[in-house]
Coordinates of N, CA and C in Angstrom, one line a residue:
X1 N 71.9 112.3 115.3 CA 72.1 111.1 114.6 C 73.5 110.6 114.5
X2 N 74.3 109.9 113.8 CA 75.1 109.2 113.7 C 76.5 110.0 113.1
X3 N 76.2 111.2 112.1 CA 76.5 112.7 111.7 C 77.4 113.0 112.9
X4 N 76.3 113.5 114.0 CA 76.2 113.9 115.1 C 77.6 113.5 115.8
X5 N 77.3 112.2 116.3 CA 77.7 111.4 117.3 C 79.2 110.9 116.2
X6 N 79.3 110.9 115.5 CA 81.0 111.0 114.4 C 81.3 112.5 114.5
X7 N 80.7 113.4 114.5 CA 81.7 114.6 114.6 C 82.5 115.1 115.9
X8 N 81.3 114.6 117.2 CA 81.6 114.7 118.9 C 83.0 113.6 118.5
X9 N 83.2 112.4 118.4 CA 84.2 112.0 118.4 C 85.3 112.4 118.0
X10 N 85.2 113.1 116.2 CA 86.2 113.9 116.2 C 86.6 115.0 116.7
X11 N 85.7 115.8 117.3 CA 86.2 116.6 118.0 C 87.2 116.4 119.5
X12 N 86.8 115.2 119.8 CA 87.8 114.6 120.8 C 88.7 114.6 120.7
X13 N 88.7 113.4 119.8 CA 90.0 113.5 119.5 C 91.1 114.3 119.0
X14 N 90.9 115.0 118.4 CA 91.6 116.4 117.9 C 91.6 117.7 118.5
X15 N 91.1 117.1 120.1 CA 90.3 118.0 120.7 C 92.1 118.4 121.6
X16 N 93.1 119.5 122.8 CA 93.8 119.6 123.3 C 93.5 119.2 124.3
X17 N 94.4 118.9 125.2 CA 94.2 118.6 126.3 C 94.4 119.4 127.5
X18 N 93.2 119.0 128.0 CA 92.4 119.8 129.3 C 93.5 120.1 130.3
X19 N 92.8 121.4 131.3 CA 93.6 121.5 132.5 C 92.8 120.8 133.7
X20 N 93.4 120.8 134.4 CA 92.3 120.0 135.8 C 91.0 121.2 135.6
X21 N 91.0 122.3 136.0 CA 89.9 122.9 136.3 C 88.7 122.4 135.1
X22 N 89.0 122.3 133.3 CA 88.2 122.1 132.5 C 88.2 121.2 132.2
X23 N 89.0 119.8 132.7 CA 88.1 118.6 133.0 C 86.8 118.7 134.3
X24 N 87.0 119.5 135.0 CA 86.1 119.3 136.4 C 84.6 119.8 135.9
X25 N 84.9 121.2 135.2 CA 83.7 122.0 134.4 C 83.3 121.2 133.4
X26 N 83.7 120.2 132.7 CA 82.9 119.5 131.1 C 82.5 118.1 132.2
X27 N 83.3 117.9 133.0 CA 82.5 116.6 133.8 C 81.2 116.9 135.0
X28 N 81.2 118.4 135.1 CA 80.3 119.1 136.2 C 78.8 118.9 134.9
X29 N 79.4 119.9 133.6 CA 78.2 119.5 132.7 C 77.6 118.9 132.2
X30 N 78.5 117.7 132.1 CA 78.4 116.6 131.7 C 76.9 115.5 132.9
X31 N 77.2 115.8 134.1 CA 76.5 115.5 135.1 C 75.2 115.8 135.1
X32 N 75.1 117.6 134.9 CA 74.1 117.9 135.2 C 73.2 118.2 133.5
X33 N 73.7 117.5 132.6 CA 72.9 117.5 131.4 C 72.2 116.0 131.6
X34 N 73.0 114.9 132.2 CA 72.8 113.6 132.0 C 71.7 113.1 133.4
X35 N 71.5 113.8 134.5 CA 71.2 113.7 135.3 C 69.8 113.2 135.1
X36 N 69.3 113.8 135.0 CA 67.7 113.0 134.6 C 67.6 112.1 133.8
X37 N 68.7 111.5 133.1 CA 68.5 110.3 132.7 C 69.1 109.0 133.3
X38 N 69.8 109.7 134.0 CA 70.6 108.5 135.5 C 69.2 107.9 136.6
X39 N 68.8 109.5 137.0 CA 67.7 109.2 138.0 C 66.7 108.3 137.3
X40 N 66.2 108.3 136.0 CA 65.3 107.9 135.1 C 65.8 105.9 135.4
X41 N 66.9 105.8 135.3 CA 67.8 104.0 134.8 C 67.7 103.9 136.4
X42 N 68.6 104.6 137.3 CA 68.9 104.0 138.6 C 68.2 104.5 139.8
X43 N 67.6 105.6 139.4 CA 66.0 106.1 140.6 C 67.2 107.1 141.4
X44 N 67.0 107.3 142.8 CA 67.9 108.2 143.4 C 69.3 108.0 144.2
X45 N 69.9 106.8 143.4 CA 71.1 106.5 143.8 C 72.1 106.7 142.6
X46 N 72.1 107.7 142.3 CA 73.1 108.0 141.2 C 75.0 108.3 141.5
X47 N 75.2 107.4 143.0 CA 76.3 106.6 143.0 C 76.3 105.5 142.8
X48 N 76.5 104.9 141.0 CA 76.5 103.5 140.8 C 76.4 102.4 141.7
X49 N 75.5 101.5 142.3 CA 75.5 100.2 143.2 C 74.5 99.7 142.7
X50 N 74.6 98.3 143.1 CA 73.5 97.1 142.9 C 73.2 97.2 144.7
X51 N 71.8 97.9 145.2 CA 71.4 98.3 146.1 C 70.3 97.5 146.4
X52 N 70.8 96.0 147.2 CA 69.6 95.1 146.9 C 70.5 94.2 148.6
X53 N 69.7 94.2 149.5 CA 68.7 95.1 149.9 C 68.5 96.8 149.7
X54 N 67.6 97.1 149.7 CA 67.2 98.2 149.0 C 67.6 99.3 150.5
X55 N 67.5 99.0 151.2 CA 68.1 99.6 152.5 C 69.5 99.8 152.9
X56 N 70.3 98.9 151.4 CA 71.6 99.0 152.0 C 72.0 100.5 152.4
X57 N 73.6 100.9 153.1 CA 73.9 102.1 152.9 C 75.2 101.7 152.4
X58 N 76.1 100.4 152.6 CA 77.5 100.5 152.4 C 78.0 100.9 150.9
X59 N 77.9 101.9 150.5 CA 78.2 102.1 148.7 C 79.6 101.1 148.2
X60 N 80.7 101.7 149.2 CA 81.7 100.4 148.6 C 81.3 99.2 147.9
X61 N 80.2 98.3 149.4 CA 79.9 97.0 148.9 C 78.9 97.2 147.5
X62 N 78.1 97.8 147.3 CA 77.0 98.2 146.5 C 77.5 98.0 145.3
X63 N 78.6 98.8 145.1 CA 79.8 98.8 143.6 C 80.2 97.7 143.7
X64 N 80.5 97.0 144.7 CA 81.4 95.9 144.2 C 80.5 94.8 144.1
X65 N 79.3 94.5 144.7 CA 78.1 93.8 143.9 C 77.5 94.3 142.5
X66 N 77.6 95.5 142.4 CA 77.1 96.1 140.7 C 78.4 94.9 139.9
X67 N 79.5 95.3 140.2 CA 80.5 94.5 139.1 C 80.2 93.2 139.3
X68 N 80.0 92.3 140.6 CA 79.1 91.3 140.2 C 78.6 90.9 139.3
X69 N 77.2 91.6 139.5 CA 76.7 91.4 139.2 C 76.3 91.6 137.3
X70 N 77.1 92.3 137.1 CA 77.4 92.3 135.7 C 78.2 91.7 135.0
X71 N 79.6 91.3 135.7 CA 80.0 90.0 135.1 C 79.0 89.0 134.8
X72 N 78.3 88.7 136.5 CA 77.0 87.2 136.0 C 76.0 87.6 134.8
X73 N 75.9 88.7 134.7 CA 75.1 89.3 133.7 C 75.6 88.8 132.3
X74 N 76.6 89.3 132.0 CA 77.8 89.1 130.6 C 78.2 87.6 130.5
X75 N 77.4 86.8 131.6 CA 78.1 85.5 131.6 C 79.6 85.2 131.4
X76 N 80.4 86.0 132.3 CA 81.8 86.0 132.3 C 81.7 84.6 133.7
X77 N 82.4 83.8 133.2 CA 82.4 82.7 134.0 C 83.3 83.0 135.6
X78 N 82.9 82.4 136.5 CA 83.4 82.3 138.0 C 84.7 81.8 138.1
X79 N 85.6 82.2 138.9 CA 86.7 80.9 139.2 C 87.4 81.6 140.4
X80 N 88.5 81.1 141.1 CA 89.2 81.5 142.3 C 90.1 82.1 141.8
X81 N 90.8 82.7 142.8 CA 92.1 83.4 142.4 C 93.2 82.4 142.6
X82 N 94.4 82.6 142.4 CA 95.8 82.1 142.6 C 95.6 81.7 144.1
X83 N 95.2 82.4 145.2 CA 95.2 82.0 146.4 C 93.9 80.7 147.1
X84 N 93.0 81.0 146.0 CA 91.9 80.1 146.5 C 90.7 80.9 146.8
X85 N 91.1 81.9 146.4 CA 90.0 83.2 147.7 C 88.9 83.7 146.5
X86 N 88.2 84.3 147.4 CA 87.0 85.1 146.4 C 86.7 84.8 145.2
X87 N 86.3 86.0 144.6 CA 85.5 85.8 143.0 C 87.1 86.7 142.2
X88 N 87.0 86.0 141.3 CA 88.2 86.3 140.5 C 87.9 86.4 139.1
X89 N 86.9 87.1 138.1 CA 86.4 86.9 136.9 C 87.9 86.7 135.7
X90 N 88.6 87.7 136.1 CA 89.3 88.0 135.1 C 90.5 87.1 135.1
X91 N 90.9 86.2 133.9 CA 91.8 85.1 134.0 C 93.4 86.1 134.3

């Protein structure tokens, strides 16, 4: 509950800070507790992409259509960049 989920915070925060190896080990667990619920939202591409066509392989492009496509989602409005080029959401 909510208990719960306020005391994980404070333990964060008050929590020391990690060495590389025990960030690698709480982000390894972290993975493999959360795992079936990734597979469950994104099916078996649990390197975040918007995978449409469904055959794609390029993951770069995949992510950079996910952010896409979530801006359009958020209705974060379109505009150019300073050069004229691409998609540029962020003023």
């Amino acid at each position: 509950g909510i208990g719960a989920t306020l005391s994980r915070i404070s333990d964060s925060i008050r929590s020391k800070e990690r060495s590389r190896d025990e960030l690698k080990i709480g982000i390894a667990g972290f993975y493999d507790r959360s795992s079936k619920l990734w597979e469950d939202v994104w099916g078996e591409h649990m390197h975040h992409g918007y995978y449409i066509p469904e055959d794609r392989t390029d993951h770069v492009q995949a992510q950079i259509d996910l952010i896409d496509e979530v801006l359009k989602w958020a209705g974060v409005p379109e505009h150019e960049n300073e050069n004229g080029e691409g998609r540029g959401n962020i003023p």
